[in-house]
CSV table of C-alpha atoms in Angstrom, one decimal:
chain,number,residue,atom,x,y,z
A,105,UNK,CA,219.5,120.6,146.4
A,106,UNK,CA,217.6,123.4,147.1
A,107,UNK,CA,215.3,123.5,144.3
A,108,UNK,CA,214.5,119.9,144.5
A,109,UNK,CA,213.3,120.5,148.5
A,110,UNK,CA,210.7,123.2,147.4
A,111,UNK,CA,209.7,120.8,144.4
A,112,UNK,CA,209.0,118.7,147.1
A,113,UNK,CA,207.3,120.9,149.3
A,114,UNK,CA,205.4,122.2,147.1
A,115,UNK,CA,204.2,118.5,145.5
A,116,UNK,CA,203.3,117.4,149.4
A,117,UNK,CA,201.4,120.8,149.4
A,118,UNK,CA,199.5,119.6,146.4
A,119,UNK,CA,198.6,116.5,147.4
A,120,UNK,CA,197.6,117.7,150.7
A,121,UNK,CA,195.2,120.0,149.6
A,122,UNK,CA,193.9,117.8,146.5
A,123,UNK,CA,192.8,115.3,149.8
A,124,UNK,CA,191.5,117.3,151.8
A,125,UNK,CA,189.0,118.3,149.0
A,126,UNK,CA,187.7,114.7,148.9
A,127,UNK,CA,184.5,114.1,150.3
A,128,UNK,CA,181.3,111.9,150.0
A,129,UNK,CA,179.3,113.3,147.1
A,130,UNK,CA,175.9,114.7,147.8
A,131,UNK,CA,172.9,115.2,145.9
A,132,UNK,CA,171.6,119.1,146.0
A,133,UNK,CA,168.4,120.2,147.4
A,134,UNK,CA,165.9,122.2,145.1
A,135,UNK,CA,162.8,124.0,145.4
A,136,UNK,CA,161.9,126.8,148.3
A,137,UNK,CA,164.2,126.6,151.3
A,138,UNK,CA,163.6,128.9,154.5
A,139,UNK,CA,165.3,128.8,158.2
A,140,UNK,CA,163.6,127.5,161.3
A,141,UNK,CA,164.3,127.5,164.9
A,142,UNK,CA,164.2,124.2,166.3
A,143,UNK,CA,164.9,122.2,169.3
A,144,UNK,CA,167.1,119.5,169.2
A,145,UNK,CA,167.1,116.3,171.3
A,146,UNK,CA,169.4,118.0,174.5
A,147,UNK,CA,166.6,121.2,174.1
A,148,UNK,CA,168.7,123.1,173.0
A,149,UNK,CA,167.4,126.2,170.1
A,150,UNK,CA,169.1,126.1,166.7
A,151,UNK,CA,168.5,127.0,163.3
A,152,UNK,CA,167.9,124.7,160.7
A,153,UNK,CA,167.1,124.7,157.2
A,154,UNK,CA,163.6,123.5,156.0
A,155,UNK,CA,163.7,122.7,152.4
A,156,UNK,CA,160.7,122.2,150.0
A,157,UNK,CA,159.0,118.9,150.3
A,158,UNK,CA,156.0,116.9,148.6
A,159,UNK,CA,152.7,117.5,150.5
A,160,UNK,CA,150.3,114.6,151.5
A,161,UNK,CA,148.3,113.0,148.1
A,162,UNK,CA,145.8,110.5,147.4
A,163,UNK,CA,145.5,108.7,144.0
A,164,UNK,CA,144.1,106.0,141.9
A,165,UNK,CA,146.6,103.8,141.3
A,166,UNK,CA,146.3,101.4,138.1
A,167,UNK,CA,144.5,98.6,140.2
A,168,UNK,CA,141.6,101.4,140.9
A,169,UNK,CA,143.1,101.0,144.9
A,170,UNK,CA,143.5,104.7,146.8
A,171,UNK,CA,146.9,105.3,147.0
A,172,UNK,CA,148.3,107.9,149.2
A,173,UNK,CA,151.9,108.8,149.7
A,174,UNK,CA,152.3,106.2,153.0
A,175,UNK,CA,152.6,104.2,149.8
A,176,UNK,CA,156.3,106.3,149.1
A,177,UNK,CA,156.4,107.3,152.9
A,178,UNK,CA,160.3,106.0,153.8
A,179,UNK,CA,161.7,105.5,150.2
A,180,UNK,CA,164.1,106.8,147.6
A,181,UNK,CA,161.3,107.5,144.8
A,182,UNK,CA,161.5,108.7,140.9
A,183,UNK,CA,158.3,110.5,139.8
A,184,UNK,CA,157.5,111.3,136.5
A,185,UNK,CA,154.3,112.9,134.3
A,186,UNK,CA,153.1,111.6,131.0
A,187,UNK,CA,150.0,110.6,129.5
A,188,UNK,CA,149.4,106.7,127.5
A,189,UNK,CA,148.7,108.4,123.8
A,190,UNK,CA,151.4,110.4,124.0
A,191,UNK,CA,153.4,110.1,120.9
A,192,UNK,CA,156.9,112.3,121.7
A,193,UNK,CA,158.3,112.0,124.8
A,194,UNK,CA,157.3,110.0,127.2
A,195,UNK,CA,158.1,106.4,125.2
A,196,UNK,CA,161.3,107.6,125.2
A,197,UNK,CA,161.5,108.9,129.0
A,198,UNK,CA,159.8,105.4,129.8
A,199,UNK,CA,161.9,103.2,128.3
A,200,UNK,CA,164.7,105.2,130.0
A,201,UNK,CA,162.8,104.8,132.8
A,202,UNK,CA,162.8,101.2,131.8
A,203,UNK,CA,166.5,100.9,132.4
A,204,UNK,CA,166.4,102.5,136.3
A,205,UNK,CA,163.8,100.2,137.0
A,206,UNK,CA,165.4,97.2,135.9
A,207,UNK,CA,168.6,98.1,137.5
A,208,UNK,CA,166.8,98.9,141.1
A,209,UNK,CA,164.1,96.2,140.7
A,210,UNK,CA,165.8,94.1,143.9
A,211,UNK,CA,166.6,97.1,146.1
A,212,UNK,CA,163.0,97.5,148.1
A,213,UNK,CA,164.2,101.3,149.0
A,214,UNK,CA,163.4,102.6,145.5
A,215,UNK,CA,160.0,103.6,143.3
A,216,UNK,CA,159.0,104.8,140.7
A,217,UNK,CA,155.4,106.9,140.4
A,218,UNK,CA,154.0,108.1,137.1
A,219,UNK,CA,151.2,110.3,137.4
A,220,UNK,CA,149.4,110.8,134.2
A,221,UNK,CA,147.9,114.7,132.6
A,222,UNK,CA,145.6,112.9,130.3
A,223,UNK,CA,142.4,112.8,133.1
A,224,UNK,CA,139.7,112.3,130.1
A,225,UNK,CA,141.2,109.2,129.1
A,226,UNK,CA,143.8,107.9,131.2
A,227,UNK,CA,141.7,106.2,133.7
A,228,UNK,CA,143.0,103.3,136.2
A,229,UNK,CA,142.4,100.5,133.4
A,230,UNK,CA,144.0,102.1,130.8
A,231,UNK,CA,147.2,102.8,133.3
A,232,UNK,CA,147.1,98.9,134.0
A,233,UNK,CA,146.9,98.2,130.7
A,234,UNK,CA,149.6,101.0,129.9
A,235,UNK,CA,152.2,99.5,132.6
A,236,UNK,CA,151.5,95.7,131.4
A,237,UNK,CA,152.7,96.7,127.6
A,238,UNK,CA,155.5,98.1,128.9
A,239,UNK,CA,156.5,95.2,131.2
A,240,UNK,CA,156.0,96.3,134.5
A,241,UNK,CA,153.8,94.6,137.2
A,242,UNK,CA,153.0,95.2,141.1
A,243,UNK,CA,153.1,97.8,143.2
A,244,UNK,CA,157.3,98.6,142.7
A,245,UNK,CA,156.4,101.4,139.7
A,246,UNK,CA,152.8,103.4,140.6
A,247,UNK,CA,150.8,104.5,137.3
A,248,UNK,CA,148.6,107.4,138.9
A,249,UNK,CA,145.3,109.1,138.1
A,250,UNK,CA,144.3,111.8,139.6
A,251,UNK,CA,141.4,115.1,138.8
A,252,UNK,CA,143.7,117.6,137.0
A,253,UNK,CA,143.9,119.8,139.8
A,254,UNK,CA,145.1,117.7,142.2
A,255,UNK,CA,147.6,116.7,139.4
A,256,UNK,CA,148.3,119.7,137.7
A,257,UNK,CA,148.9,121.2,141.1
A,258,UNK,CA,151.2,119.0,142.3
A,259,UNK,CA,153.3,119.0,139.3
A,260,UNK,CA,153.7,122.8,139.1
A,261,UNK,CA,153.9,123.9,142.6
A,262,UNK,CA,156.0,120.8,143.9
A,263,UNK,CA,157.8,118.5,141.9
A,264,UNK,CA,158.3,122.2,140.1
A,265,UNK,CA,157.3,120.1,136.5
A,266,UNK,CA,155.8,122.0,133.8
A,267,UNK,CA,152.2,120.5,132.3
A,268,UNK,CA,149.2,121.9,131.0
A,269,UNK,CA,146.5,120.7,128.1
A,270,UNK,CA,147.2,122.1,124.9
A,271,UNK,CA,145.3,122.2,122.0
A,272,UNK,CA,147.6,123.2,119.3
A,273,UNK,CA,150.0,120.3,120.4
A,274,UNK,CA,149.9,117.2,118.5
A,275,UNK,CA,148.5,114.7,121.2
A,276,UNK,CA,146.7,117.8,123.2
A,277,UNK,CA,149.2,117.7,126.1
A,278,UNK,CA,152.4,119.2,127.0
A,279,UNK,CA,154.4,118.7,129.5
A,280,UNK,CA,158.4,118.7,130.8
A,281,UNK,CA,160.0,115.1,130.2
A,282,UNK,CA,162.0,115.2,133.9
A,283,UNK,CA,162.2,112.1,135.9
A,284,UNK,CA,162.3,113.8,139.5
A,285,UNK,CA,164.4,112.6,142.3
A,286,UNK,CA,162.6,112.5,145.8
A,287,UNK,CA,164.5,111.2,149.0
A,288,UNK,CA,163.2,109.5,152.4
A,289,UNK,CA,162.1,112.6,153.8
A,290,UNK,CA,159.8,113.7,150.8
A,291,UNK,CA,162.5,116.3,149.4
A,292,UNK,CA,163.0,116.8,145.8
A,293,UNK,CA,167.1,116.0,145.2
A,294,UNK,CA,167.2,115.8,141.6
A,295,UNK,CA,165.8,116.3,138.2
A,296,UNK,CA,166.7,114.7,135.2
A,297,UNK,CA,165.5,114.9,131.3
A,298,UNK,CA,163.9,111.4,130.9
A,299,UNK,CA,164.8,111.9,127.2
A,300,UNK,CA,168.5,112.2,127.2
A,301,UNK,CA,170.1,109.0,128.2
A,302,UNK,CA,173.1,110.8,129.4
A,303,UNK,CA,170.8,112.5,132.1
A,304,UNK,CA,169.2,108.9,132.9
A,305,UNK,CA,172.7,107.6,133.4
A,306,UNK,CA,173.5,110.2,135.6
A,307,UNK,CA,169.8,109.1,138.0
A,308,UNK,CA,171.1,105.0,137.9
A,309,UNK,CA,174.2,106.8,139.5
A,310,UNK,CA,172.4,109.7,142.0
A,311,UNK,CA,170.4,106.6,143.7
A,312,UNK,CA,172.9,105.3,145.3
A,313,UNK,CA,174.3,108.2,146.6
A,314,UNK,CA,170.7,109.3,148.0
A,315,UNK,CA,170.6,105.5,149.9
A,316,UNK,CA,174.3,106.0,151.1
A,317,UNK,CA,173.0,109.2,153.0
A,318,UNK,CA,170.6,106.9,154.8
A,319,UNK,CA,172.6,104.2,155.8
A,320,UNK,CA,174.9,106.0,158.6
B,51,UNK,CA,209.2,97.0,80.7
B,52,UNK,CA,207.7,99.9,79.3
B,53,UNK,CA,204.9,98.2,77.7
B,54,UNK,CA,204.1,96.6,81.3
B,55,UNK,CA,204.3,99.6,82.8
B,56,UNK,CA,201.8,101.1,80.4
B,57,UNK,CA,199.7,98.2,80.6
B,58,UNK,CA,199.2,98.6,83.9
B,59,UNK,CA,198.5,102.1,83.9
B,60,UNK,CA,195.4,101.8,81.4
B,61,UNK,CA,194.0,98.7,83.8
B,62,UNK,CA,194.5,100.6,86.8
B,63,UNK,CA,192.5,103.6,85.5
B,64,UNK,CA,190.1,101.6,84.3
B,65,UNK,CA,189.3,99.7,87.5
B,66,UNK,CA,189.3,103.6,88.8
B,67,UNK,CA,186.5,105.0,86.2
B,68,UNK,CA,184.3,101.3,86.9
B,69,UNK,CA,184.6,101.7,90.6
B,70,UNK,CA,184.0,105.8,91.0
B,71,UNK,CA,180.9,105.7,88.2
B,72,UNK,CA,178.3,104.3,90.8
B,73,UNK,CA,175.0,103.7,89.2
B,74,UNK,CA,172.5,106.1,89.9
B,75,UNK,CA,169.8,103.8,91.8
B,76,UNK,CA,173.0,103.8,94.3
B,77,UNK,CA,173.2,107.1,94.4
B,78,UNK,CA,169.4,107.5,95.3
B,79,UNK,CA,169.4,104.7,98.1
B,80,UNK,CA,172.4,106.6,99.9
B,81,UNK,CA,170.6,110.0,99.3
B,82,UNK,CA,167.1,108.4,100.9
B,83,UNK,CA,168.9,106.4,103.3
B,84,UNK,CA,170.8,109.5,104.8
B,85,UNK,CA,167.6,111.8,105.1
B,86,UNK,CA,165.0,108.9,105.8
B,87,UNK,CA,167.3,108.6,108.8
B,88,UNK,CA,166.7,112.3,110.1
B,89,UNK,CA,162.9,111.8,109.5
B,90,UNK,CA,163.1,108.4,111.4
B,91,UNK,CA,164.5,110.1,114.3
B,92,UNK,CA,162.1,112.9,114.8
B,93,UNK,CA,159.4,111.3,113.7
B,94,UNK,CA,159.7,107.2,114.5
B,95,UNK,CA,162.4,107.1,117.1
B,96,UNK,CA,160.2,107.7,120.0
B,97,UNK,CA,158.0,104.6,120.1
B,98,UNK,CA,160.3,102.3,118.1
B,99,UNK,CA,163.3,103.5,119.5
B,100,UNK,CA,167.2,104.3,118.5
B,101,UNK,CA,167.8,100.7,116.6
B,102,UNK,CA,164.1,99.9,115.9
B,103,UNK,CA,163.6,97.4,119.4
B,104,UNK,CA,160.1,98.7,119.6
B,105,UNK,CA,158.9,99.7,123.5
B,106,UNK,CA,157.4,96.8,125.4
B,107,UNK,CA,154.4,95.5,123.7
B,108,UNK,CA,153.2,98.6,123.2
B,109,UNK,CA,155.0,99.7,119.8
B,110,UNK,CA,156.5,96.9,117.5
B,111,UNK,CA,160.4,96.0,116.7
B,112,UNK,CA,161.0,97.2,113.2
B,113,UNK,CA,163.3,94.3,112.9
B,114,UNK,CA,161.1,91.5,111.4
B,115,UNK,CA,162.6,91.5,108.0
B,116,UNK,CA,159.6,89.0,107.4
B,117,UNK,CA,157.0,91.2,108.4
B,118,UNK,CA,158.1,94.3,106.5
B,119,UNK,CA,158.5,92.1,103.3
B,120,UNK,CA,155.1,90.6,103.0
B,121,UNK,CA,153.4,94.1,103.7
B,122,UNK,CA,155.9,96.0,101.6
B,123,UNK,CA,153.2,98.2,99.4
B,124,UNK,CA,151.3,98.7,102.9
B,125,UNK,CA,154.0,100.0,105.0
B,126,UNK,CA,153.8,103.5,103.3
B,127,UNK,CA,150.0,103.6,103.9
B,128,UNK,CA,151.1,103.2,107.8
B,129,UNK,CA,153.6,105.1,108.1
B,130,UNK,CA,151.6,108.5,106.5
B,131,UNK,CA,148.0,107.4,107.8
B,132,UNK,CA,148.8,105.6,111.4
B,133,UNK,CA,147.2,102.3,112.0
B,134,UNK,CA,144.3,101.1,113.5
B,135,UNK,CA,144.4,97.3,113.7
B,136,UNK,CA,145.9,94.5,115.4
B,137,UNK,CA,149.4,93.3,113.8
B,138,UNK,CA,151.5,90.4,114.1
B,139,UNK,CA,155.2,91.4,114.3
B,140,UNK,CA,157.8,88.8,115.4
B,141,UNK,CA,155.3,86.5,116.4
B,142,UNK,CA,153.3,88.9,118.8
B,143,UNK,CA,150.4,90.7,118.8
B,144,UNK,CA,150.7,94.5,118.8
B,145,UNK,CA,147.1,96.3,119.7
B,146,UNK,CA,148.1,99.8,120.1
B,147,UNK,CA,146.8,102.5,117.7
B,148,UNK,CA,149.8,104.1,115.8
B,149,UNK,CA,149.4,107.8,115.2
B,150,UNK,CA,148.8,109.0,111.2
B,151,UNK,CA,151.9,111.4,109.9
B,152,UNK,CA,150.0,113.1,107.6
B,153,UNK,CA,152.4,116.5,107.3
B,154,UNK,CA,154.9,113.8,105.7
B,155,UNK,CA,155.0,114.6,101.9
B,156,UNK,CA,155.2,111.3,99.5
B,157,UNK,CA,159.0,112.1,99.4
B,158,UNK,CA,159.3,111.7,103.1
B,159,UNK,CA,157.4,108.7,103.3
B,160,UNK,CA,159.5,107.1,100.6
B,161,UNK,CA,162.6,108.3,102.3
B,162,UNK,CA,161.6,106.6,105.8
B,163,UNK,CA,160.6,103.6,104.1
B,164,UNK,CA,163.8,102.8,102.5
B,165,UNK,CA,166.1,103.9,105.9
B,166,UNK,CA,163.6,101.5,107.8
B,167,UNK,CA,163.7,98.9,105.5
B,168,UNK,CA,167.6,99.2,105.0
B,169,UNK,CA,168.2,99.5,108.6
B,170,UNK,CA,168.1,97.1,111.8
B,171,UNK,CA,169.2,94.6,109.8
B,172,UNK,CA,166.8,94.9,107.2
B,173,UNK,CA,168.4,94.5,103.7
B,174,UNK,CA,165.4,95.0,101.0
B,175,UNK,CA,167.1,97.3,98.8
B,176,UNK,CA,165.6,101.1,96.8
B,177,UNK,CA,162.2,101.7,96.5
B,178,UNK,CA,161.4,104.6,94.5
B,179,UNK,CA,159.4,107.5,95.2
B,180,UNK,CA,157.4,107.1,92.3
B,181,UNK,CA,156.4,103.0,93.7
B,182,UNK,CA,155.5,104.7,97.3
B,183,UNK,CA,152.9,107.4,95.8
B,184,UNK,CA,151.6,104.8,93.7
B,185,UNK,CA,151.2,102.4,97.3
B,186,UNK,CA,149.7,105.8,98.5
B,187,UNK,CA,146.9,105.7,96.3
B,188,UNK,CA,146.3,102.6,97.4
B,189,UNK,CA,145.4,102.9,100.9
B,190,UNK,CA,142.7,101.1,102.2
């Protein structure tokens, strides 16, 4: 009798704590991260956390309009670098890419901006033509050209995303293949290799966690 | 009884020897098929993707049996030196340059070839190494 009451005990104590446990998932924060005083709305001081966000930008987009980030001002966007002639990763991270898109192409909360490292060649026509072949059309997925400062700085020092010209490397480019998560507020909540489907399954799944957080 | 059961004994060995003695062309096509498969997937997979769909219209299917038959002593000249014109696969036009491979040795192109063409539900059989140096030479 005994032994079957702490069994018991023991099982509830389980359960209880296995419960209590369960929460909402949510998506990390990356990048720099520093505390802040602030006033709330009743004036009253408290700290906060300030996490790394995406500055102000202004591009080309593959109509030749200016595009500046009102454009993702509000939304749940994926950005990504590649270049047209690249031969090695970015098919593959695209036609992942592919996938998300297709899968989010109702929901008018989500993006997609690709900002090309090829600024020799890729200019705005080659991105239109670029986006057409690969079956996208309007203003949903943004093909981006930019000087290669502006670009090159953006990818290093903000979405963190390695690129550079190279002229050992086969198509004279290199550059990290991750597709980078950015929520409402311009913070950078995830970053995923655009190569491995596995990682791409795990974005189509992070989306709708980042909207859930929005929606209270 | 025992004559049956020796009987049987000598036919079943027989099927044995006929069935384990695969001919050498056989032998060749599974050795191509199994290393033209590592090539494809460092070298191809990229553009025409894991089962040969292609990407968009931007690099062609690799599934038009059709296609790959009537340019069958060209496809080693594309795959080793890249292509530069306009091709009709499946009934569309594909414009897009296709990069040369030219660190691929004859061996390696003939290897590719033959997974490629064996693959995706392509079914055109062995093509020797010696045929594919032969298409090499031939390259416009």
């Amino acid at each position: 009798m005994n032994k079957i009451t702490i069994y018991l005990a023991t099982s509830l104590l389980a359960v209880s704590i296995f419960s209590a446990c369960k929460q909402e998932r949510k998506l990390p924060f990356y990048g720099e991260r520093h505390a802040e005083t602030v006033k709330d709305a009743a004036g009253v001081e408290k700290i906060d956390t300030v996490y790394q966000t995406i500055p102000a930008w202004s591009f080309l987009n593959q109509d030749s309009v200016i595009t500046t980030n009102k454009a993702t001002d509000g939304k749940v966007y994926v950005a990504d670098f590649f270049f047209t002639s690249c031969t090695t990763i970015c098919p593959t991270m695209h036609r992942n890419l592919m996938t998300v898109y297709n899968d989010f192409k109702a929901n008018p909360d989500v993006m997609f901006v690709s900002h090309t490292i090829d600024f020799k060649y890729d200019k705005p026509h080659v991105l239109k033509k670029y986006a057409q072949k690969l079956g996208v059309d309007g203003p949903k997925w943004l093909f981006l050209y930019g000087t290669k400062d502006s670009v090159y700085t953006l990818a290093e020092k903000n979405y963190l995303v390695a690129v550079g010209e190279d002229n050992t490397a086969k198509d004279g480019y290199i550059h990290q293949g991750y597709l980078v998560l950015i929520d409402k507020d311009r913070r950078i909540r995830g970053a995923y290799d655009g190569a491995k489907a596995d990682q791409v399954a795990q974005l189509k799944k992070d989306i709708p966690v980042l909207l859930a957080e929005y929606k209270k | 009884m025992r004559k049956y059961i020796i009987n049987a004994l000598f036919f079943i060995s027989l099927v044995g020897i006929i069935v384990s003695c695969q001919n050498q062309e056989t032998i060749d096509l599974q050795n191509y098929m199994s290393n033209g498969k590592d090539i494809y997937k460092t070298k191809c997979q990229n553009c025409h993707g894991e089962n040969g769909e292609g990407l968009g219209q931007l690099a062609p299917p690799l599934t038009d049996s059709v296609f790959l038959k009537a340019n069958k002593s060209r496809l080693a000249c594309f795959i080793k030196n890249g292509v530069n014109e306009s091709l009709v696969v499946n009934g569309k036009e594909y414009m897009e340059k296709m990069p040369a491979f030219p660190e691929l040795a004859d061996i390696d192109v003939a290897q590719v070839m033959v997974y490629i063409t064996n693959s995706f539900g392509n079914k055109q059989g062995f093509v020797p190494y010696s045929q594919v140096s032969t298409d090499l030479e031939n390259c416009k």
